[in-house]
Phi, psi and omega in degrees: 000132181263123178253122183249023175243161184224104177279144170245116185229185174101229186278062181228157177288325183226123172287128180237155177239124181261145175240091183298343181292341180263354182290345183301333179254012180276133182291345181277350182295155181231138175300134181304319182296334182261350187296331186253012177273151180298322180298320180297316181291322179292318179297321179297318179295319181291335182280350182303313180295318179298318180295319178297318178297318179295320177298317178299313180300319179297318181294317182288323185252032184302318182295317179298321181291325177299321179287329183284329180081187181281153177289131178285147175244150179284166179298320180291323176296318178298319179295317179297317180301320184276009178241347186259167176254140187225153172236159178232128174298138184272343188300326179296321180291321178295322177297317179294328179286339180071060179302130183285153187299330182274000178291139183229340183216170179228138175256119178264107180276118181250179178298329187252333184195198175235135176250131178252125178228162178290155177298321179299318179297321178295315180299329181263043183230164172246152171252115174283125184233348181215130173244124181053040175078005183242145178298155178277096183270319186288313182231040182245198020278346178218159169243146179259127178238130176287143183299334179283356177079006185297336178243026183302323180275348180217066181293162173280116187254165173067029181287123178238003176194143175239123179246120179271129179237000000 
């Protein structure tokens, strides 16, 4: 049985369940090829203020956005999305889960075992969720890649649950 959801549980205020199959149309995704470049990381840091501003605007203008609907994409944009590989920064999801202040590590429950990493390492990671535009079904739903690229050739695969301790 293939499970394509990813719960984040444990020492958090809110247990959340992620569905990486829908991230392909999420604006926060990053092309895998660009994720480990210095420009990408610098751009990500500069975008923090912009993202905070956009979140504020969305909260204030929620009703208007409901009426406006989703942004349409062109046929060529849709084709490009379905051909590339993408990662998603995990820190937004950890923020939404409300990781408690005394949390120090994360247990990544995989198909074969458990990997224990520091909370800081988890926060500074990407979740690979699509290869060539397709969800990771065989050894997914996500792979964990450190932002520094140190495990790019050997990501932690088959993660099906994250437990914060």
